């Protein structure tokens, strides 16, 4: 295994460009499981669980709340839960440590904003399905995305019985209609200028890496994933000098035969694998 870790570190060290993809499995390794009715869910969302019968954070995102007070009660609670620690998790710190001095780009479907929290600048980040801290017009009357940190943290603090006071509820500055968190839970999700800019940055990054040593690092992306994994596998196949390194657990770790020679599978708890890599990196360079 040590040999394998060293190989990953060498790949990263020698890369001209590093493309990082992450999905739900990375969040799980941080201790956040948006699909689980686990102890953390019951502790942080127990009142919503009881009131609405929701059994996970993701169910809470899709629930048709009877009022705006209750809707924002949930989404501000979720914001607070994802970002209440001002510091990034050890998992995210380790991931950032591995690539921070390199030419890298991150594409993720995670909505928890943890890459930004770990230090990844906006221009190196494409959050395909948005994130929990931005808000938009729920009618999609215009394409502007608004930072919601202040209002969401105030709502999280001020809610009572899962309801946010009416005077804190945001209104669209254009149509005066209701607003929502900028995450992809329905068709009103805006792919406006900011989203397009990030998408374009992702495309530009791939284009510039053409013909170079491109290292693709994929964290916790399911075997069937079409959004991140499929394009990554195709890119690996197309790019002569690409390497594809996928981090996942057991049967979710999938490498097709066509790219097997260019690929490595890192089977195990992502948090432990990253910790090991960072330790070996610092040992190698000291
Ligand atoms: Zn509007």
XYZ file of N, CA and C in Angstrom, residues 45-269:
675
model
N -31.630 17.794 13.333
C -32.882 18.049 12.595
C -34.051 17.279 13.208
N -33.879 16.816 14.441
C -34.884 15.969 15.086
C -36.275 16.578 15.105
N -36.357 17.915 15.337
C -37.686 18.553 15.381
C -38.358 18.526 14.002
N -37.574 18.713 12.940
C -38.138 18.641 11.585
C -38.546 17.200 11.254
N -37.726 16.283 11.714
C -38.007 14.862 11.490
C -39.365 14.507 12.068
N -39.604 14.972 13.290
C -40.847 14.668 13.973
C -42.044 15.357 13.314
N -41.841 16.627 12.982
C -42.946 17.440 12.471
C -43.378 17.041 11.054
N -42.393 16.763 10.184
C -42.722 16.529 8.774
C -42.510 15.081 8.328
N -41.885 14.283 9.180
C -41.614 12.903 8.789
C -40.432 12.731 7.856
N -39.637 13.788 7.696
C -38.457 13.659 6.832
C -37.416 12.782 7.535
N -36.678 12.012 6.739
C -35.736 11.048 7.310
C -34.286 11.320 6.921
N -34.047 12.434 6.270
C -32.670 12.774 5.908
C -32.628 14.239 5.487
N -31.423 14.764 5.398
C -31.258 16.147 4.949
C -31.791 16.305 3.528
N -31.527 15.330 2.692
C -31.955 15.459 1.300
C -33.486 15.467 1.208
N -34.141 14.651 2.032
C -35.613 14.702 2.052
C -36.100 16.069 2.526
N -35.368 16.640 3.459
C -35.711 17.980 3.950
C -35.596 19.032 2.862
N -34.627 18.847 1.965
C -34.448 19.803 0.863
C -35.632 19.761 -0.103
N -36.223 18.601 -0.273
C -37.309 18.440 -1.249
C -38.704 18.581 -0.629
N -38.761 18.706 0.687
C -40.074 18.710 1.342
C -40.879 19.978 0.995
N -42.178 19.813 0.692
C -43.015 21.004 0.414
C -43.506 21.648 1.716
N -42.718 22.547 2.256
C -43.068 23.156 3.552
C -44.345 23.976 3.421
N -45.193 23.943 4.468
C -46.473 24.654 4.369
C -46.330 26.178 4.380
N -45.179 26.691 4.844
C -45.036 28.148 4.874
C -43.574 28.532 4.651
N -43.364 29.790 4.316
C -42.011 30.321 4.142
C -41.237 30.285 5.460
N -41.939 30.561 6.555
C -41.286 30.538 7.880
C -40.672 29.161 8.139
N -41.398 28.122 7.733
C -40.926 26.759 7.987
C -39.870 26.327 6.961
N -40.066 26.755 5.731
C -39.070 26.449 4.693
C -37.700 27.010 5.071
N -37.697 28.286 5.448
C -36.414 28.901 5.796
C -35.890 28.387 7.130
N -36.804 27.900 7.961
C -36.374 27.245 9.203
C -35.462 26.077 8.870
N -35.877 25.274 7.905
C -35.059 24.123 7.515
C -33.769 24.550 6.813
N -33.881 25.422 5.807
C -32.689 25.736 5.010
C -31.645 26.533 5.793
N -32.095 27.338 6.738
C -31.102 28.041 7.555
C -30.454 27.075 8.558
N -31.238 26.106 9.016
C -30.666 25.069 9.891
C -29.622 24.263 9.132
N -29.932 23.928 7.886
C -28.996 23.157 7.062
C -27.712 23.957 6.809
N -27.880 25.226 6.489
C -26.722 26.105 6.295
C -25.831 26.066 7.535
N -26.479 26.230 8.660
C -25.744 26.257 9.915
C -25.033 24.923 10.193
N -25.722 23.846 9.876
C -25.162 22.513 10.103
C -23.930 22.266 9.221
N -24.021 22.677 7.967
C -22.889 22.470 7.054
C -21.701 23.371 7.392
N -21.975 24.558 7.841
C -20.905 25.566 7.955
C -20.712 26.138 9.352
N -21.312 25.498 10.359
C -21.261 26.095 11.688
C -19.856 26.142 12.268
N -19.034 25.179 11.845
C -17.628 25.260 12.257
C -16.952 26.168 11.242
N -16.318 27.208 11.702
C -15.710 28.138 10.759
C -14.501 27.523 10.075
N -14.026 26.440 10.671
C -12.829 25.806 10.144
C -13.197 24.597 9.279
N -12.422 24.369 8.242
C -12.643 23.201 7.395
C -12.357 21.922 8.190
N -12.954 20.825 7.752
C -12.725 19.535 8.411
C -11.318 19.033 8.086
N -10.783 18.108 8.894
C -9.464 17.528 8.593
C -9.416 16.913 7.192
N -10.506 16.301 6.758
C -10.557 15.702 5.418
C -10.300 16.761 4.350
N -11.014 17.891 4.460
C -10.889 18.932 3.443
C -9.531 19.625 3.530
N -9.039 19.793 4.748
C -7.705 20.391 4.916
C -6.641 19.532 4.257
N -6.754 18.222 4.438
C -5.773 17.305 3.850
C -5.850 17.311 2.325
N -7.081 17.317 1.822
C -7.240 17.332 0.360
C -6.605 18.606 -0.217
N -6.905 19.719 0.411
C -6.363 21.005 -0.051
C -4.833 21.023 0.036
N -4.322 20.460 1.116
C -2.873 20.403 1.337
C -2.163 19.671 0.183
N -2.810 18.652 -0.342
C -2.195 17.862 -1.410
C -2.054 18.631 -2.724
N -2.963 19.570 -2.968
C -3.002 20.198 -4.294
C -2.811 21.712 -4.297
N -2.770 22.333 -3.136
C -2.857 23.801 -3.064
C -1.769 24.535 -3.857
N -0.611 23.924 -4.009
C 0.468 24.591 -4.749
C 0.499 24.206 -6.220
N -0.488 23.423 -6.635
C -0.515 22.943 -8.012
C -1.559 23.691 -8.837
N -1.519 23.465 -10.146
C -2.538 23.987 -11.047
C -3.733 23.024 -11.011
N -4.780 23.398 -10.272
C -5.886 22.461 -10.079
C -7.236 23.123 -10.331
N -8.246 22.279 -10.508
C -9.630 22.755 -10.622
C -10.548 21.717 -9.976
N -11.584 22.208 -9.299
C -12.508 21.315 -8.591
C -13.903 21.369 -9.206
N -14.463 20.209 -9.465
C -15.861 20.148 -9.867
C -16.591 19.230 -8.885
N -17.711 19.725 -8.359
C -18.405 18.952 -7.329
C -19.910 19.127 -7.410
N -20.617 18.089 -6.969
C -22.068 18.210 -6.835
C -22.438 18.408 -5.366
N -21.450 18.479 -4.502
C -21.736 18.726 -3.085
C -22.205 20.169 -2.893
N -23.186 20.334 -2.043
C -23.776 21.668 -1.833
C -23.314 22.296 -0.526
N -22.376 21.628 0.171
C -22.027 22.084 1.514
C -20.977 23.200 1.543
N -20.464 23.575 0.397
C -19.529 24.698 0.313
C -18.186 24.420 0.992
N -17.864 23.143 1.191
C -16.664 22.831 1.971
C -15.352 23.032 1.202
N -15.391 23.053 -0.104
C -14.149 23.333 -0.847
C -13.732 24.789 -0.643
N -14.726 25.686 -0.741
C -14.406 27.093 -0.499
C -13.905 27.265 0.946
N -14.570 26.598 1.861
C -14.181 26.695 3.265
C -12.742 26.222 3.469
N -12.327 25.225 2.692
C -10.957 24.702 2.823
C -9.918 25.605 2.169
N -10.357 26.572 1.369
C -9.395 27.503 0.774
C -9.384 27.551 -0.743
N -10.236 26.756 -1.404
C -10.276 26.762 -2.867
C -10.942 28.062 -3.343
N -10.235 28.861 -4.152
C -10.840 30.107 -4.631
C -11.947 29.847 -5.658
N -12.885 30.779 -5.742
C -14.062 30.623 -6.613
C -13.688 30.297 -8.061
N -12.597 30.899 -8.548
C -12.249 30.692 -9.954
C -11.710 29.289 -10.242
N -11.464 28.523 -9.197
C -11.012 27.139 -9.391
C -12.102 26.142 -9.007
N -13.324 26.606 -8.900
C -14.386 25.773 -8.339
C -15.657 25.847 -9.180
N -16.189 24.686 -9.522
C -17.481 24.618 -10.197
C -18.409 23.748 -9.364
N -19.386 24.383 -8.736
C -20.377 23.660 -7.931
C -21.607 23.439 -8.819
N -21.666 22.266 -9.416
C -22.660 21.981 -10.456
C -24.084 22.221 -9.970
N -24.348 21.822 -8.750
C -25.722 21.913 -8.243
C -25.883 23.031 -7.218
N -24.987 24.031 -7.285
C -25.082 25.180 -6.388
C -24.548 24.890 -5.008
N -24.779 25.824 -4.082
C -24.407 25.555 -2.699
C -25.361 26.212 -1.719
N -25.242 25.755 -0.470
C -26.242 26.081 0.555
C -26.201 27.517 1.040
N -25.214 28.311 0.606
C -25.086 29.651 1.175
C -25.502 30.766 0.219
N -25.868 30.411 -1.006
C -26.346 31.425 -1.940
C -27.855 31.319 -2.106
N -28.482 32.445 -2.446
C -29.926 32.421 -2.661
C -30.280 33.041 -4.020
N -31.476 32.697 -4.489
C -31.932 33.166 -5.800
C -33.433 33.440 -5.737
N -33.956 34.152 -6.739
C -35.402 34.318 -6.881
C -36.012 32.951 -7.176
N -37.039 32.553 -6.409
C -37.653 31.237 -6.619
C -38.428 31.173 -7.932
N -38.820 32.333 -8.445
C -39.510 32.375 -9.743
C -38.516 32.445 -10.897
N -37.256 32.643 -10.560
C -36.248 32.771 -11.615
C -36.488 33.984 -12.502
N -37.002 35.079 -11.909
C -37.348 36.261 -12.718
C -36.092 36.957 -13.248
N -34.972 36.767 -12.588
C -33.697 37.272 -13.094
C -32.601 36.318 -12.619
N -31.410 36.440 -13.194
C -30.400 35.401 -13.019
C -29.380 35.625 -11.913
N -29.529 36.726 -11.207
C -28.545 37.052 -10.169
C -28.620 36.052 -8.997
N -27.424 35.640 -8.539
C -27.317 34.808 -7.336
C -26.824 35.707 -6.212
N -27.439 35.605 -5.049
C -27.072 36.499 -3.943
C -26.394 35.731 -2.810
N -25.356 36.338 -2.214
C -24.771 35.690 -1.039
C -25.774 35.716 0.116
N -25.988 34.574 0.731
C -27.017 34.501 1.770
C -26.478 34.296 3.170
N -25.150 34.385 3.335
C -24.552 34.047 4.644
C -25.183 34.788 5.812
N -25.308 36.111 5.620
C -25.768 36.912 6.745
C -27.206 36.551 7.115
N -28.051 36.511 6.093
C -29.459 36.251 6.355
C -29.677 34.820 6.861
N -28.934 33.869 6.291
C -29.107 32.467 6.702
C -28.614 32.228 8.127
N -27.482 32.851 8.469
C -27.005 32.630 9.837
C -27.912 33.346 10.846
N -28.440 34.513 10.467
C -29.394 35.189 11.361
C -30.663 34.344 11.523
N -31.149 33.794 10.408
C -32.358 32.960 10.479
C -32.125 31.709 11.325
N -30.918 31.145 11.175
C -30.606 29.936 11.955
C -30.627 30.240 13.453
N -30.119 31.434 13.791
C -30.072 31.829 15.206
C -31.446 32.198 15.749
N -32.281 32.817 14.889
C -33.526 33.423 15.389
C -34.736 32.513 15.295
N -34.571 31.310 14.730
C -35.771 30.486 14.556
C -36.265 29.925 15.883
N -37.613 29.816 15.948
C -38.248 29.217 17.131
C -39.222 28.157 16.655
N -39.159 26.986 17.267
C -40.003 25.849 16.852
C -39.882 25.585 15.351
N -38.678 25.740 14.838
C -38.463 25.453 13.416
C -39.023 26.505 12.481
N -39.427 27.680 13.030
C -39.977 28.747 12.191
C -39.130 29.996 12.308
N -38.935 30.648 11.170
C -38.150 31.875 11.116
C -39.115 33.069 11.203
N -38.776 34.108 11.985
C -39.652 35.284 12.035
C -39.886 35.861 10.627
N -41.131 36.250 10.360
C -41.520 36.735 9.024
C -40.632 37.852 8.493
N -40.241 38.764 9.373
C -39.496 39.942 8.901
C -38.078 39.592 8.443
N -37.627 38.366 8.709
C -36.281 37.970 8.253
C -36.316 37.278 6.886
N -37.476 36.941 6.432
C -37.580 36.137 5.201
C -37.272 36.991 3.975
N -36.303 36.530 3.169
C -35.878 37.355 2.030
C -36.922 37.417 0.914
N -36.963 38.568 0.270
C -37.866 38.780 -0.877
C -37.011 39.121 -2.085
N -37.434 38.685 -3.251
C -36.706 39.002 -4.475
C -36.684 40.515 -4.692
N -35.494 41.088 -4.864
C -35.404 42.539 -5.046
C -36.023 43.016 -6.367
N -36.262 42.104 -7.289
C -36.842 42.489 -8.580
C -38.362 42.305 -8.603
N -38.828 41.099 -8.323
C -40.275 40.834 -8.454
C -40.987 40.783 -7.106
N -40.212 40.922 -6.021
C -40.770 40.887 -4.671
C -41.377 39.524 -4.308
N -41.068 38.526 -5.115
C -41.564 37.174 -4.839
C -40.679 36.455 -3.835
N -40.984 35.187 -3.597
C -40.201 34.419 -2.632
C -38.839 34.035 -3.233
N -37.933 33.735 -2.325
C -36.600 33.329 -2.765
C -36.348 31.898 -2.296
N -35.214 31.342 -2.728
C -34.846 29.990 -2.300
C -33.327 29.855 -2.302
N -32.858 28.802 -1.675
C -31.421 28.540 -1.673
C -31.020 28.076 -3.071
N -29.844 28.508 -3.519
C -29.396 28.170 -4.877
C -28.794 26.769 -4.922
N -29.661 25.771 -4.780
C -29.238 24.376 -4.949
C -30.242 23.717 -5.881
N -29.763 22.703 -6.597
C -30.636 22.122 -7.613
C -31.608 21.121 -6.997
N -32.793 21.624 -6.611
C -33.827 20.720 -6.100
C -35.056 20.750 -6.997
N -35.126 21.694 -7.910
C -36.241 21.702 -8.868
C -35.818 22.467 -10.120
N -36.784 22.673 -11.002
C -36.466 23.275 -12.293
C -36.151 24.757 -12.218
N -36.416 25.371 -11.086
C -36.156 26.811 -11.000
C -34.670 27.115 -10.721
N -33.869 26.058 -10.521
C -32.432 26.256 -10.268
C -31.811 27.075 -11.409
N -31.161 28.163 -11.040
C -30.643 29.092 -12.045
C -29.250 28.689 -12.531
N -29.144 28.600 -13.832
C -27.821 28.436 -14.428
C -27.490 29.744 -15.138
N -27.407 30.770 -14.335
C -27.172 32.106 -14.866
C -25.696 32.386 -15.073
N -25.370 33.674 -15.076
C -24.029 34.123 -15.425
C -22.948 33.492 -14.536
N -23.184 33.477 -13.225
C -22.177 32.957 -12.296
C -21.947 31.463 -12.536
N -23.046 30.753 -12.746
C -22.955 29.305 -13.001
C -22.226 29.046 -14.319
N -22.599 29.820 -15.345
C -21.970 29.664 -16.664
C -20.473 29.966 -16.617
N -20.120 30.983 -15.834
C -18.716 31.362 -15.696
C -17.910 30.200 -15.107
N -18.449 29.569 -14.081
C -17.760 28.435 -13.455
C -17.689 27.240 -14.403
N -18.781 27.017 -15.117
C -18.798 25.914 -16.076
C -17.733 26.145 -17.152
N -17.651 27.392 -17.626
C -16.676 27.744 -18.649
C -15.245 27.584 -18.120
N -15.036 27.960 -16.865
C -13.701 27.806 -16.257
C -13.287 26.334 -16.242
N -14.250 25.471 -15.982
C -14.025 24.013 -15.989
C -13.622 23.553 -17.402
N -14.377 24.023 -18.393
C -14.074 23.648 -19.781
C -12.701 24.181 -20.213
N -12.416 25.425 -19.842
C -11.128 26.037 -20.193
C -9.963 25.269 -19.568
N -10.175 24.852 -18.329
C -9.127 24.117 -17.618
C -8.792 22.825 -18.357
N -9.834 22.109 -18.773
C -9.643 20.849 -19.507
C -8.937 21.109 -20.836
N -9.370 22.174 -21.501
C -8.791 22.509 -22.800
C -7.295 22.820 -22.682
N -6.966 23.613 -21.668
C -5.550 23.980 -21.465
C -4.701 22.785 -21.077
N -5.326 21.784 -20.484
C -4.572 20.597 -20.050
C -4.361 19.604 -21.193
N -4.951 19.909 -22.323
C -4.874 18.972 -23.462
C -3.421 18.660 -23.854
N -3.129 17.371 -23.946
C -1.796 16.938 -24.348
C -0.764 16.992 -23.228
N -1.204 17.435 -22.056
C -0.265 17.545 -20.927
C -0.501 16.429 -19.915
N 0.322 16.473 -18.863
C 0.142 15.476 -17.804
C -1.029 15.910 -16.926
N -2.181 15.337 -17.226
C -3.400 15.648 -16.483
C -3.644 14.534 -15.462
N -3.765 14.925 -14.199
C -4.081 13.946 -13.162
C -5.502 14.208 -12.667
N -6.319 13.194 -12.762
C -7.716 13.316 -12.345
C -7.872 12.609 -11.002
N -8.304 13.374 -10.006
C -8.522 12.815 -8.672
C -10.019 12.839 -8.393
N -10.571 11.678 -8.124
C -12.014 11.594 -7.936
C -12.320 11.045 -6.541
N -13.129 11.791 -5.784
C -13.375 11.438 -4.382
C -14.857 11.137 -4.116
N -15.123 9.892 -3.763
C -16.471 9.540 -3.318
C -17.554 9.734 -4.353
N -17.222 9.481 -5.603
C -18.220 9.593 -6.671
C -18.689 8.178 -7.012
N -19.991 7.954 -6.944
C -20.545 6.614 -7.131
C -20.260 6.035 -8.503
N -20.247 4.706 -8.570
C -19.886 3.989 -9.798
C -20.778 4.353 -10.982
N -22.036 4.696 -10.707
C -22.990 4.969 -11.786
C -23.103 6.459 -12.108
N -22.320 7.279 -11.458
C -22.479 8.732 -11.574
C -22.239 9.237 -13.001
N -23.236 9.955 -13.527
C -23.160 10.462 -14.895
C -22.626 11.895 -14.954
N -22.768 12.581 -13.847
C -22.502 14.012 -13.822
C -21.000 14.317 -13.773
N -20.269 13.538 -12.992
C -18.836 13.785 -12.800
C -18.007 12.607 -13.318
N -18.390 11.406 -12.883
C -17.546 10.246 -13.190
C -17.492 9.926 -14.684
N -18.643 9.956 -15.327
C -18.676 9.611 -16.750
C -17.786 10.531 -17.593
N -17.937 11.867 -17.456
C -17.022 12.752 -18.219
C -15.546 12.573 -17.841
N -15.285 12.262 -16.570
C -13.893 12.035 -16.134
C -13.309 10.804 -16.815
N -14.107 9.746 -16.895
C -13.614 8.512 -17.512
C -13.366 8.718 -19.009
N -14.276 9.471 -19.641
C -14.096 9.765 -21.070
C -12.845 10.597 -21.307
N -12.658 11.589 -20.442
C -11.497 12.464 -20.555
C -10.199 11.660 -20.408
N -10.212 10.726 -19.470
C -9.040 9.865 -19.263
C -8.724 9.071 -20.532
N -9.785 8.582 -21.138
C -9.605 7.798 -22.353
C -9.048 8.652 -23.497
N -9.556 9.882 -23.597
C -9.157 10.767 -24.694
C -7.750 11.323 -24.540
N -7.380 11.639 -23.321
C -6.106 12.322 -23.093
C -4.972 11.316 -22.931
N -4.008 11.417 -23.804
C -2.925 10.436 -23.841
C -2.161 10.342 -22.513
N -1.897 11.503 -21.911
C -1.061 11.501 -20.701
C -1.871 11.664 -19.421
N -3.137 11.324 -19.488
C -3.984 11.459 -18.294
C -3.808 10.279 -17.349
N -3.935 10.567 -16.067
C -4.004 9.504 -15.056
C -5.296 9.702 -14.274
N -5.941 8.606 -13.977
C -7.232 8.655 -13.297
C -7.100 7.933 -11.958
N -7.247 8.688 -10.881
C -7.105 8.096 -9.550
C -8.424 8.277 -8.808
N -9.070 7.161 -8.529
C -10.375 7.257 -7.889
C -10.341 6.720 -6.459
N -10.891 7.517 -5.557
C -10.908 7.201 -4.124
C -12.342 6.851 -3.742
N -12.520 5.632 -3.247
C -13.854 5.240 -2.829
C -13.776 3.958 -2.007
N -14.944 3.492 -1.581
C -14.959 2.290 -0.752
C -15.548 1.115 -1.517
N -14.816 0.000 -1.509
C -15.313 -1.286 -1.988
C -15.945 -1.253 -3.358
N -17.221 -1.640 -3.409
C -17.856 -1.838 -4.717
C -18.160 -0.532 -5.437
N -18.089 0.592 -4.718
C -18.286 1.880 -5.389
C -17.037 2.292 -6.185
N -15.964 1.581 -5.940
C -14.720 1.894 -6.631
C -14.735 1.218 -8.003
N -14.964 2.006 -9.023
C -15.138 1.413 -10.344
C -14.187 2.023 -11.368
N -13.463 1.150 -12.041
C -12.570 1.572 -13.131
C -12.860 0.684 -14.345
N -13.307 1.266 -15.450
C -13.569 0.436 -16.625
C -12.269 -0.074 -17.259
N -12.364 -1.220 -17.897
C -11.177 -1.849 -18.496
C -10.451 -0.923 -19.476
N -11.242 -0.145 -20.228
C -10.665 0.700 -21.283
C -9.618 1.686 -20.761
N -9.729 2.066 -19.490
C -8.769 3.041 -18.942
C -7.964 2.451 -17.783
N -8.064 1.152 -17.606
C -7.419 0.517 -16.441
C -5.917 0.797 -16.376
N -5.265 0.804 -17.535
C -3.816 0.992 -17.559
C -3.401 2.393 -17.094
N -4.314 3.355 -17.217
C -4.014 4.738 -16.809
C -4.577 5.047 -15.428
N -5.126 4.040 -14.763
C -5.925 4.321 -13.569
C -5.401 3.653 -12.310
N -5.779 4.246 -11.182
C -5.509 3.641 -9.882
C -6.759 3.763 -9.030
N -7.047 2.704 -8.299
C -8.177 2.754 -7.383
C -7.672 2.768 -5.953
N -8.107 3.756 -5.187
C -7.698 3.845 -3.786
C -8.890 3.422 -2.931
N -8.887 2.159 -2.539
C -10.000 1.587 -1.799
C -9.802 1.845 -0.307
N -10.803 2.442 0.322
C -10.713 2.651 1.765
C -11.436 3.909 2.196
N -11.458 4.124 3.488
C -12.054 5.332 4.061
C -11.257 6.551 3.565
